[in-house]
Amino acid sequence: MLKINTQRLLLRTIKQEDLDAVAAIWGDVENSKYMPDPHYTSGSEIAEILDDDPDCPVYYFVALRDGFDEVMGTCSLGFENADADGYSIGYNIKKDYRGNGYAVEMVRALIDFARKLGVKSITAPIAKENKASIRVVEKCGFAVDGESSFKKSGTDIVHATFIYRLNL
């Protein structure tokens, strides 16, 4: 199990007993508004996406405030696909914990972890309407590298996105 300690958080790989808590975060309509994934309803759905693909390694973490057991967020670092030249990040914080700098702390931890892995660049596709997430990556040194869009799985919703990049 991987563990990353920050000033206020413990990031650790997702365990079986975390799955329902992760599904609650990713399944909350407001909380997952800008995620490409569907609105999950159970931990078993999460377990299916966590299966390792050796050609596309992804590190999935839960975030816990130091000294607490409650999952208050998630983050990931991994290849978008086997042909990618760098890694991509994603992160999500429960509504109750937003506005406290936790997302910036998580992203900085993922950047440090990526450096240790020898990753050369990190991308972060972010919906143009997601102003809070844009502030997070800009605070962490990312800059716009392109534009794209994605369709939220299971819906007709299409989000125009900025592709942010950080060269390590």
Short mmCIF file of C-alpha atoms in Angstrom, two decimals:
data_model
loop_
_atom_site.label_atom_id
_atom_site.label_comp_id
_atom_site.label_asym_id
_atom_site.label_seq_id
_atom_site.Cartn_x
_atom_site.Cartn_y
_atom_site.Cartn_z
CA MET A 1 0.00 0.00 0.00
CA LEU A 2 1.30 3.40 -0.98
CA LYS A 3 1.11 6.23 1.54
CA ILE A 4 1.92 9.89 1.03
CA ASN A 5 1.95 12.23 4.01
CA THR A 6 1.46 15.95 3.57
CA GLN A 7 1.27 18.67 6.17
CA ARG A 8 -2.40 17.94 6.95
CA LEU A 9 -3.33 14.86 4.92
CA LEU A 10 -2.63 11.19 4.46
CA LEU A 11 -3.03 9.98 0.89
CA ARG A 12 -3.10 6.21 0.63
CA THR A 13 -4.11 3.72 -1.99
CA ILE A 14 -7.78 2.82 -1.95
CA LYS A 15 -8.68 -0.23 0.10
CA GLN A 16 -11.75 -2.45 -0.17
CA GLU A 17 -13.32 -0.82 2.87
CA ASP A 18 -13.02 2.62 1.20
CA LEU A 19 -15.09 1.74 -1.86
CA ASP A 20 -18.49 2.87 -0.58
CA ALA A 21 -17.05 6.17 0.68
CA VAL A 22 -15.41 6.76 -2.72
CA ALA A 23 -18.68 5.89 -4.49
CA ALA A 24 -20.48 8.41 -2.27
CA ILE A 25 -18.06 11.16 -3.34
CA TRP A 26 -17.97 10.23 -7.04
CA GLY A 27 -21.72 9.53 -7.08
CA ASP A 28 -22.80 12.84 -5.59
CA VAL A 29 -24.25 14.81 -8.51
CA GLU A 30 -22.85 18.17 -7.40
CA ASN A 31 -19.51 16.77 -6.25
CA SER A 32 -18.85 14.93 -9.52
CA LYS A 33 -20.35 17.53 -11.83
CA TYR A 34 -17.11 18.00 -13.79
CA MET A 35 -15.90 14.39 -13.74
CA PRO A 36 -16.17 12.40 -16.98
CA ASP A 37 -17.22 9.32 -15.01
CA PRO A 38 -20.84 8.32 -14.45
CA HIS A 39 -22.57 8.97 -11.13
CA TYR A 40 -21.55 5.87 -9.21
CA THR A 41 -24.01 4.29 -6.80
CA SER A 42 -21.98 1.56 -5.10
CA GLY A 43 -18.51 0.54 -4.10
CA SER A 44 -18.66 -2.49 -6.40
CA GLU A 45 -18.81 -0.13 -9.39
CA ILE A 46 -15.67 1.59 -8.12
CA ALA A 47 -13.88 -1.75 -7.66
CA GLU A 48 -14.29 -2.44 -11.39
CA ILE A 49 -12.41 0.70 -12.45
CA LEU A 50 -9.58 0.18 -9.95
CA ASP A 51 -8.41 -3.04 -11.58
CA ASP A 52 -4.83 -2.54 -12.73
CA ASP A 53 -3.97 -2.47 -16.40
CA PRO A 54 -0.21 -3.04 -16.62
CA ASP A 55 -0.07 -1.04 -19.86
CA CYS A 56 -1.80 1.99 -18.26
CA PRO A 57 -0.81 2.21 -14.60
CA VAL A 58 -3.00 4.47 -12.46
CA TYR A 59 -2.46 5.25 -8.79
CA TYR A 60 -5.77 5.87 -7.00
CA PHE A 61 -5.65 7.44 -3.54
CA VAL A 62 -8.10 8.39 -0.83
CA ALA A 63 -7.37 11.50 1.21
CA LEU A 64 -7.82 11.54 4.96
CA ARG A 65 -7.18 14.47 7.25
CA ASP A 66 -4.23 13.64 9.48
CA GLY A 67 -5.49 11.77 12.52
CA PHE A 68 -8.97 11.06 11.10
CA ASP A 69 -10.42 7.99 9.39
CA GLU A 70 -13.05 9.69 7.23
CA VAL A 71 -12.39 9.72 3.50
CA MET A 72 -12.66 13.40 2.60
CA GLY A 73 -11.39 13.24 -0.95
CA THR A 74 -9.77 11.24 -3.69
CA CYS A 75 -7.00 11.80 -6.20
CA SER A 76 -5.24 9.87 -8.92
CA LEU A 77 -2.13 9.92 -11.04
CA GLY A 78 -1.79 7.78 -14.13
CA PHE A 79 -1.58 7.33 -17.87
CA GLU A 80 -4.60 8.42 -19.87
CA ASN A 81 -3.70 5.58 -22.25
CA ALA A 82 -0.75 3.37 -23.11
CA ASP A 83 0.47 5.81 -25.78
CA ALA A 84 0.49 8.86 -23.49
CA ASP A 85 3.76 10.73 -23.07
CA GLY A 86 3.04 11.74 -19.50
CA TYR A 87 0.66 11.24 -16.67
CA SER A 88 -2.66 12.87 -15.90
CA ILE A 89 -4.12 13.81 -12.52
CA GLY A 90 -7.60 13.98 -11.10
CA TYR A 91 -8.86 14.99 -7.68
CA ASN A 92 -12.10 15.51 -5.82
CA ILE A 93 -12.89 16.90 -2.36
CA LYS A 94 -16.15 16.38 -0.47
CA LYS A 95 -18.23 19.56 -0.41
CA ASP A 96 -17.82 19.95 3.37
CA TYR A 97 -14.04 20.23 3.03
CA ARG A 98 -13.73 22.58 0.07
CA GLY A 99 -12.13 25.99 0.37
CA ASN A 100 -9.47 24.89 2.87
CA GLY A 101 -6.54 24.30 0.51
CA TYR A 102 -6.79 20.51 0.61
CA ALA A 103 -6.96 20.15 -3.18
CA VAL A 104 -3.77 22.21 -3.61
CA GLU A 105 -2.09 20.06 -0.96
CA MET A 106 -3.19 16.87 -2.76
CA VAL A 107 -2.02 18.08 -6.17
CA ARG A 108 1.38 19.13 -4.80
CA ALA A 109 1.74 15.68 -3.24
CA LEU A 110 0.89 14.05 -6.58
CA ILE A 111 3.49 16.25 -8.30
CA ASP A 112 6.17 15.15 -5.82
CA PHE A 113 5.11 11.51 -6.25
CA ALA A 114 5.28 11.86 -10.05
CA ARG A 115 8.81 13.27 -9.81
CA LYS A 116 9.87 10.24 -7.76
CA LEU A 117 8.42 7.99 -10.48
CA GLY A 118 10.45 9.86 -13.12
CA VAL A 119 7.38 11.30 -14.84
CA LYS A 120 8.29 14.08 -17.30
CA SER A 121 4.95 15.92 -17.49
CA ILE A 122 1.51 15.95 -15.90
CA THR A 123 -1.70 17.03 -17.55
CA ALA A 124 -4.96 18.04 -15.93
CA PRO A 125 -8.01 18.31 -18.18
CA ILE A 126 -10.41 20.72 -16.46
CA ALA A 127 -13.86 21.89 -17.51
CA LYS A 128 -13.69 25.57 -18.40
CA GLU A 129 -16.59 26.26 -15.99
CA ASN A 130 -14.74 24.65 -13.07
CA LYS A 131 -13.16 27.85 -11.75
CA ALA A 132 -12.16 26.34 -8.39
CA SER A 133 -10.19 23.52 -10.01
CA ILE A 134 -8.54 25.95 -12.41
CA ARG A 135 -7.32 27.97 -9.41
CA VAL A 136 -5.92 24.78 -7.83
CA VAL A 137 -3.75 23.77 -10.79
CA GLU A 138 -2.60 27.33 -11.47
CA LYS A 139 -1.46 27.63 -7.83
CA CYS A 140 0.55 24.44 -8.44
CA GLY A 141 2.33 25.81 -11.51
CA PHE A 142 0.27 24.30 -14.34
CA ALA A 143 -0.41 26.34 -17.49
CA VAL A 144 -2.94 25.92 -20.30
CA ASP A 145 -1.49 23.73 -23.04
CA GLY A 146 -4.58 23.17 -25.18
CA GLU A 147 -8.32 22.78 -25.29
CA SER A 148 -10.63 19.84 -25.73
CA SER A 149 -13.97 18.56 -24.48
CA PHE A 150 -15.44 15.49 -22.86
CA LYS A 151 -18.88 13.99 -22.52
CA LYS A 152 -19.96 12.99 -19.02
CA SER A 153 -20.55 9.25 -19.15
CA GLY A 154 -24.21 8.28 -19.17
CA THR A 155 -25.41 11.80 -20.00
CA ASP A 156 -25.67 14.22 -22.91
CA ILE A 157 -23.58 16.78 -21.02
CA VAL A 158 -20.46 17.94 -22.86
CA HIS A 159 -17.87 20.05 -21.06
CA ALA A 160 -15.42 22.24 -22.96
CA THR A 161 -12.04 21.84 -21.24
CA PHE A 162 -8.67 23.42 -20.84
CA ILE A 163 -5.79 20.96 -20.87
CA TYR A 164 -3.34 22.15 -18.24
CA ARG A 165 0.24 20.88 -18.28
CA LEU A 166 3.14 20.93 -15.86
CA ASN A 167 6.55 19.91 -17.18
CA LEU A 168 8.65 18.33 -14.47
#
